[in-house]
């Protein structure tokens, strides 16, 4: 029978013995970590950015620049992919031992395709934010209209009740 | 699913079709004569049935591959990307935030006015009901 004891909790709890009486006697929680940190022996970073293809050692097939025409690049990469698959089939028929280069080319195209699609995500995030803000503005305008209408109705009712009371 | 995830799924399915096509072709191809020195390869056990199935497969698989590629193109055409890039989007977000703040303050003012009127009406109502109770003679 294997009995594995859990590791004990960190001993900081003793510092908080008098927390209820005096909240200032115990240390404050640490500020959040910025930059890189080590977790279970692995390095992680808090800066979430998509690493560029060069950093991963992959050749970039589509042109860089400030504004990339995503549709055009995606379509041309798709055509390239189809051509390369056809080339692979040809090579397997005629010179089967030279498949490795063609397979590498095809995987390069796939890596470029996925990197392009991933780089569209920030654009999508901003577009979602714009959509949410527009919805919120619409809801607030609707609420303002509703309140105005109700106030006018209430005023009207009060005037009517006033005239009814004055008649009697 | 959003359009970018659909595009990613489509890329993955094109990859799967491609390697399935090439792999199946390579696995099921009948032996072929390599050079004049070697004799013809021996005929297989069920020649007609296998060759019939085998000649259908590349047509079907390549048709599926081309269809997947066309679907990818259709999805790319459906991408709602507007020109202008990052700066235009950020500017639009700043504008919308300003408008949101203005409308929010408007709403706040209306709300306060409405609450004041509500208090007034409640006060009047309680006075009127007190007056009613005092004037009404017990039967």
Coordinates of C-alpha atoms in Angstrom, one line a residue:
Chain A
X1 CA 0.0 0.0 0.0
X2 CA 1.6 3.2 -1.1
X3 CA 1.0 6.2 1.2
X4 CA 2.2 9.4 -0.4
X5 CA 1.9 12.3 2.0
X6 CA 1.0 15.5 0.3
X7 CA 3.6 18.2 0.7
X8 CA 2.8 20.5 3.6
X9 CA 1.2 23.9 2.9
X10 CA 3.7 26.8 2.7
X11 CA 4.5 28.0 6.3
X12 CA 3.3 31.6 5.7
X13 CA 0.0 31.0 7.4
X14 CA 1.6 31.6 10.8
X15 CA 2.2 35.2 9.9
X16 CA -1.5 35.8 9.6
X17 CA -2.4 34.7 13.1
X18 CA -3.7 38.1 14.3
X19 CA -5.1 39.2 11.0
X20 CA -8.6 39.6 12.2
X21 CA -7.6 41.9 15.1
X22 CA -5.0 43.9 13.2
X23 CA -5.0 43.6 9.4
X24 CA -1.7 45.5 9.2
X25 CA 0.3 43.0 11.2
X26 CA 0.6 40.5 8.4
X27 CA 2.5 41.0 5.1
X28 CA 0.7 42.3 2.0
X29 CA 0.3 39.9 -0.9
X30 CA 3.1 40.2 -3.5
X31 CA 2.5 42.3 -6.6
X32 CA 1.8 40.3 -9.8
X33 CA 4.9 39.1 -11.7
X34 CA 5.9 40.8 -14.9
X35 CA 8.2 39.6 -17.6
X36 CA 9.5 36.0 -17.5
X37 CA 9.0 33.6 -14.7
X38 CA 10.0 30.0 -14.0
X39 CA 7.2 27.5 -13.2
X40 CA 8.0 23.8 -12.6
X41 CA 11.4 24.2 -14.3
X42 CA 9.9 25.8 -17.4
X43 CA 10.3 29.4 -18.6
X44 CA 7.1 31.3 -19.2
X45 CA 6.5 34.9 -20.1
X46 CA 3.6 37.2 -19.2
X47 CA 4.0 39.1 -22.4
X48 CA 1.5 37.2 -24.7
X49 CA 2.6 38.0 -28.2
X50 CA 2.8 35.7 -31.3
X51 CA 6.4 35.0 -32.0
X52 CA 7.4 35.8 -35.5
X53 CA 8.4 33.1 -37.9
X54 CA 12.0 34.0 -38.0
X55 CA 12.2 33.5 -34.2
X56 CA 11.0 29.9 -34.8
X57 CA 13.5 29.4 -37.5
X58 CA 10.9 29.1 -40.3
X59 CA 11.3 30.9 -43.6
X60 CA 8.5 33.5 -44.2
X61 CA 6.9 33.1 -47.6
X62 CA 4.6 36.1 -47.6
X63 CA 5.9 39.7 -47.7
X64 CA 6.1 41.6 -44.4
X65 CA 5.2 45.2 -43.9
X66 CA 2.8 47.3 -41.9
X67 CA -0.4 46.3 -43.7
X68 CA -0.6 42.8 -45.1
X69 CA -3.4 42.0 -47.6
X70 CA -4.5 38.9 -45.8
X71 CA -7.0 37.6 -48.4
X72 CA -4.5 37.8 -51.2
X73 CA -1.7 36.1 -49.3
X74 CA -4.0 33.4 -48.0
X75 CA -5.2 32.6 -51.5
X76 CA -1.7 32.6 -53.1
X77 CA -0.5 30.3 -50.3
X78 CA -3.4 28.0 -51.0
X79 CA -2.5 27.8 -54.7
X80 CA 1.2 27.2 -53.8
X81 CA 0.1 24.4 -51.5
X82 CA -1.9 22.7 -54.2
X83 CA 1.0 23.0 -56.7
X84 CA 3.4 21.5 -54.2
X85 CA 1.1 18.5 -53.5
X86 CA 0.9 17.9 -57.2
X87 CA 4.7 18.1 -57.4
X88 CA 5.1 15.6 -54.6
X89 CA 2.8 13.1 -56.4
X90 CA 5.0 13.6 -59.6
X91 CA 8.2 13.1 -57.7
X92 CA 6.9 10.0 -56.1
X93 CA 6.2 8.6 -59.6
X94 CA 9.5 9.6 -61.3
X95 CA 12.2 10.0 -58.6
X96 CA 10.8 8.5 -55.4
X97 CA 14.0 9.0 -53.4
X98 CA 13.7 12.8 -53.5
X99 CA 10.5 13.1 -51.6
X100 CA 12.1 14.7 -48.5
X101 CA 12.6 18.2 -50.1
X102 CA 9.0 18.3 -51.4
X103 CA 7.6 17.3 -48.0
X104 CA 9.6 19.9 -46.3
X105 CA 8.3 22.6 -48.7
X106 CA 4.7 21.5 -48.0
X107 CA 5.2 21.7 -44.2
X108 CA 6.8 25.1 -44.7
X109 CA 3.7 26.3 -46.5
X110 CA 1.4 24.9 -43.8
X111 CA 3.5 26.7 -41.1
X112 CA 3.2 30.0 -43.0
X113 CA -0.6 29.5 -43.4
X114 CA -1.1 28.9 -39.7
X115 CA 1.1 31.9 -38.7
X116 CA -0.9 34.2 -41.0
X117 CA -4.1 33.0 -39.5
X118 CA -2.8 33.5 -36.0
X119 CA -1.7 37.0 -36.8
X120 CA -5.3 37.8 -37.7
X121 CA -6.4 37.2 -34.1
X122 CA -5.5 40.6 -32.7
X123 CA -7.5 42.2 -35.6
X124 CA -10.4 40.0 -34.6
X125 CA -10.1 41.0 -31.0
X126 CA -10.3 44.7 -31.8
X127 CA -13.2 44.1 -34.1
X128 CA -15.1 42.2 -31.3
X129 CA -14.4 45.1 -29.0
X130 CA -15.8 47.6 -31.5
X131 CA -18.9 45.5 -31.9
X132 CA -19.4 45.3 -28.1
X133 CA -19.0 49.1 -27.7
X134 CA -21.5 49.7 -30.5
X135 CA -24.0 47.3 -28.8
X136 CA -23.5 49.1 -25.5
X137 CA -24.1 52.5 -27.0
X138 CA -27.2 51.2 -28.6
X139 CA -28.5 49.8 -25.3
X140 CA -27.8 53.0 -23.4
X141 CA -29.6 55.2 -26.0
X142 CA -32.5 52.8 -25.8
X143 CA -32.5 53.2 -22.0
X144 CA -32.4 57.0 -22.3
X145 CA -35.4 56.9 -24.6
X146 CA -37.3 54.6 -22.3
X147 CA -36.7 56.8 -19.3
X148 CA -37.8 60.0 -21.2
X149 CA -41.0 58.3 -22.3
X150 CA -41.9 57.1 -18.9
X151 CA -41.2 60.5 -17.4
X152 CA -43.5 62.1 -19.9
X153 CA -46.2 59.6 -19.2
X154 CA -45.9 60.2 -15.5
X155 CA -46.2 64.0 -16.0
X156 CA -49.2 63.5 -18.2
X157 CA -50.9 61.3 -15.6
X158 CA -50.2 63.9 -12.8
X159 CA -51.7 66.7 -14.9
X160 CA -54.8 64.7 -15.6
X161 CA -55.2 63.8 -12.0
X162 CA -54.8 67.4 -11.1
X163 CA -57.5 68.5 -13.5
X164 CA -59.8 65.7 -12.2
X165 CA -59.2 66.9 -8.6
X166 CA -59.8 70.5 -9.5
X167 CA -63.2 69.6 -11.0
X168 CA -64.4 68.2 -7.8
Chain B
X1 CA -17.4 28.9 -34.8
X2 CA -15.8 32.1 -35.8
X3 CA -14.4 32.5 -39.3
X4 CA -10.7 32.3 -38.3
X5 CA -11.2 29.1 -36.4
X6 CA -13.1 27.8 -39.4
X7 CA -10.2 28.7 -41.6
X8 CA -7.7 27.0 -39.3
X9 CA -9.9 23.8 -39.3
X10 CA -10.0 24.0 -43.1
X11 CA -6.2 24.2 -43.3
X12 CA -5.9 21.2 -41.0
X13 CA -8.4 19.2 -43.0
X14 CA -6.6 20.0 -46.3
X15 CA -3.4 18.7 -44.6
X16 CA -5.2 15.5 -43.5
X17 CA -6.6 14.9 -47.0
X18 CA -3.2 15.5 -48.6
X19 CA -1.3 13.0 -46.5
X20 CA -4.1 10.5 -46.6
X21 CA -4.2 10.8 -50.4
X22 CA -0.4 10.4 -50.8
X23 CA -0.2 7.7 -48.2
X24 CA -3.0 5.6 -49.6
X25 CA -1.6 5.8 -53.1
X26 CA 1.8 4.8 -51.9
X27 CA 0.5 1.9 -49.8
X28 CA -1.9 0.4 -52.3
X29 CA -0.1 0.9 -55.6
X30 CA 0.4 -2.3 -57.5
X31 CA 4.0 -3.4 -58.2
X32 CA 5.4 -2.0 -61.5
X33 CA 8.2 -3.1 -63.8
X34 CA 11.4 -1.1 -62.9
X35 CA 13.9 -2.0 -65.6
X36 CA 14.2 -4.3 -68.6
X37 CA 16.6 -6.5 -66.7
X38 CA 14.0 -7.6 -64.1
X39 CA 11.0 -9.8 -65.1
X40 CA 7.4 -8.6 -65.0
X41 CA 6.0 -8.5 -61.4
X42 CA 3.8 -11.5 -60.6
X43 CA 0.0 -10.8 -60.9
X44 CA -1.8 -10.3 -57.6
X45 CA -4.5 -12.6 -56.1
X46 CA -7.6 -10.7 -57.2
X47 CA -6.5 -8.6 -60.0
X48 CA -9.7 -7.1 -61.5
X49 CA -11.4 -6.2 -58.2
X50 CA -8.3 -4.5 -56.7
X51 CA -7.4 -2.6 -59.8
X52 CA -11.0 -1.4 -60.1
X53 CA -11.0 -0.1 -56.5
X54 CA -7.6 1.2 -56.9
X55 CA -8.2 3.3 -60.0
X56 CA -11.3 4.9 -58.4
X57 CA -9.4 6.0 -55.3
X58 CA -7.1 8.8 -56.7
X59 CA -10.1 10.3 -58.5
X60 CA -12.2 10.4 -55.3
X61 CA -9.4 11.6 -53.1
X62 CA -8.1 14.3 -55.4
X63 CA -11.7 15.5 -55.9
X64 CA -12.1 15.8 -52.1
X65 CA -8.8 17.7 -51.9
X66 CA -9.7 20.2 -54.6
X67 CA -13.1 20.7 -53.0
X68 CA -11.5 21.4 -49.6
X69 CA -9.2 23.9 -51.3
X70 CA -12.1 25.6 -53.0
X71 CA -13.9 25.8 -49.6
X72 CA -10.8 27.4 -48.1
X73 CA -10.9 30.1 -50.9
X74 CA -14.6 30.7 -50.2
X75 CA -13.9 31.1 -46.5
X76 CA -11.1 33.6 -47.3
X77 CA -13.5 35.6 -49.4
X78 CA -15.9 35.7 -46.5
X79 CA -13.3 37.3 -44.1
X80 CA -14.8 40.6 -42.9
X81 CA -11.5 42.5 -42.9
X82 CA -11.8 46.2 -43.6
X83 CA -8.9 48.1 -45.0
X84 CA -7.1 50.6 -42.7
X85 CA -5.4 48.2 -40.4
X86 CA -4.6 48.6 -36.8
X87 CA -4.6 52.4 -36.5
X88 CA -8.1 52.8 -38.0
X89 CA -9.4 50.2 -35.6
X90 CA -7.8 51.9 -32.6
X91 CA -9.2 55.3 -33.6
X92 CA -12.7 53.8 -34.0
X93 CA -12.4 52.3 -30.5
X94 CA -11.4 55.7 -29.1
X95 CA -14.3 57.4 -30.8
X96 CA -16.8 54.8 -29.7
X97 CA -15.5 55.1 -26.1
X98 CA -16.0 58.9 -26.2
X99 CA -19.5 58.5 -27.5
X100 CA -20.2 55.8 -24.9
X101 CA -19.1 58.1 -22.1
X102 CA -21.3 61.0 -23.4
X103 CA -24.4 58.7 -23.7
X104 CA -23.6 57.3 -20.3
X105 CA -23.6 60.7 -18.7
X106 CA -26.9 61.6 -20.5
X107 CA -28.4 58.4 -19.1
X108 CA -27.1 59.3 -15.6
X109 CA -28.7 62.7 -15.8
X110 CA -32.0 61.3 -17.0
X111 CA -31.9 58.7 -14.2
X112 CA -31.3 61.3 -11.5
X113 CA -34.1 63.5 -12.7
X114 CA -36.5 60.5 -12.9
X115 CA -35.6 59.4 -9.4
X116 CA -36.2 62.9 -8.1
X117 CA -39.6 62.9 -9.7
X118 CA -40.4 59.5 -8.3
X119 CA -39.6 60.7 -4.8
X120 CA -41.8 63.7 -5.4
X121 CA -44.7 61.6 -6.6
X122 CA -44.3 59.2 -3.7
X123 CA -44.4 62.2 -1.2
X124 CA -47.5 63.6 -2.9
X125 CA -49.2 60.2 -2.8
X126 CA -48.5 59.7 0.8
X127 CA -49.9 63.2 1.6
X128 CA -53.0 62.5 -0.5
X129 CA -53.6 59.2 1.1
X130 CA -53.2 60.7 4.6
X131 CA -55.7 63.4 3.7
X132 CA -58.0 60.7 2.4
X133 CA -57.8 58.7 5.6
X134 CA -58.4 61.8 7.7
X135 CA -61.4 63.0 5.7
X136 CA -63.2 59.7 5.4
X137 CA -65.8 59.3 8.1
X138 CA -66.0 56.0 9.8
X139 CA -69.4 54.3 9.1

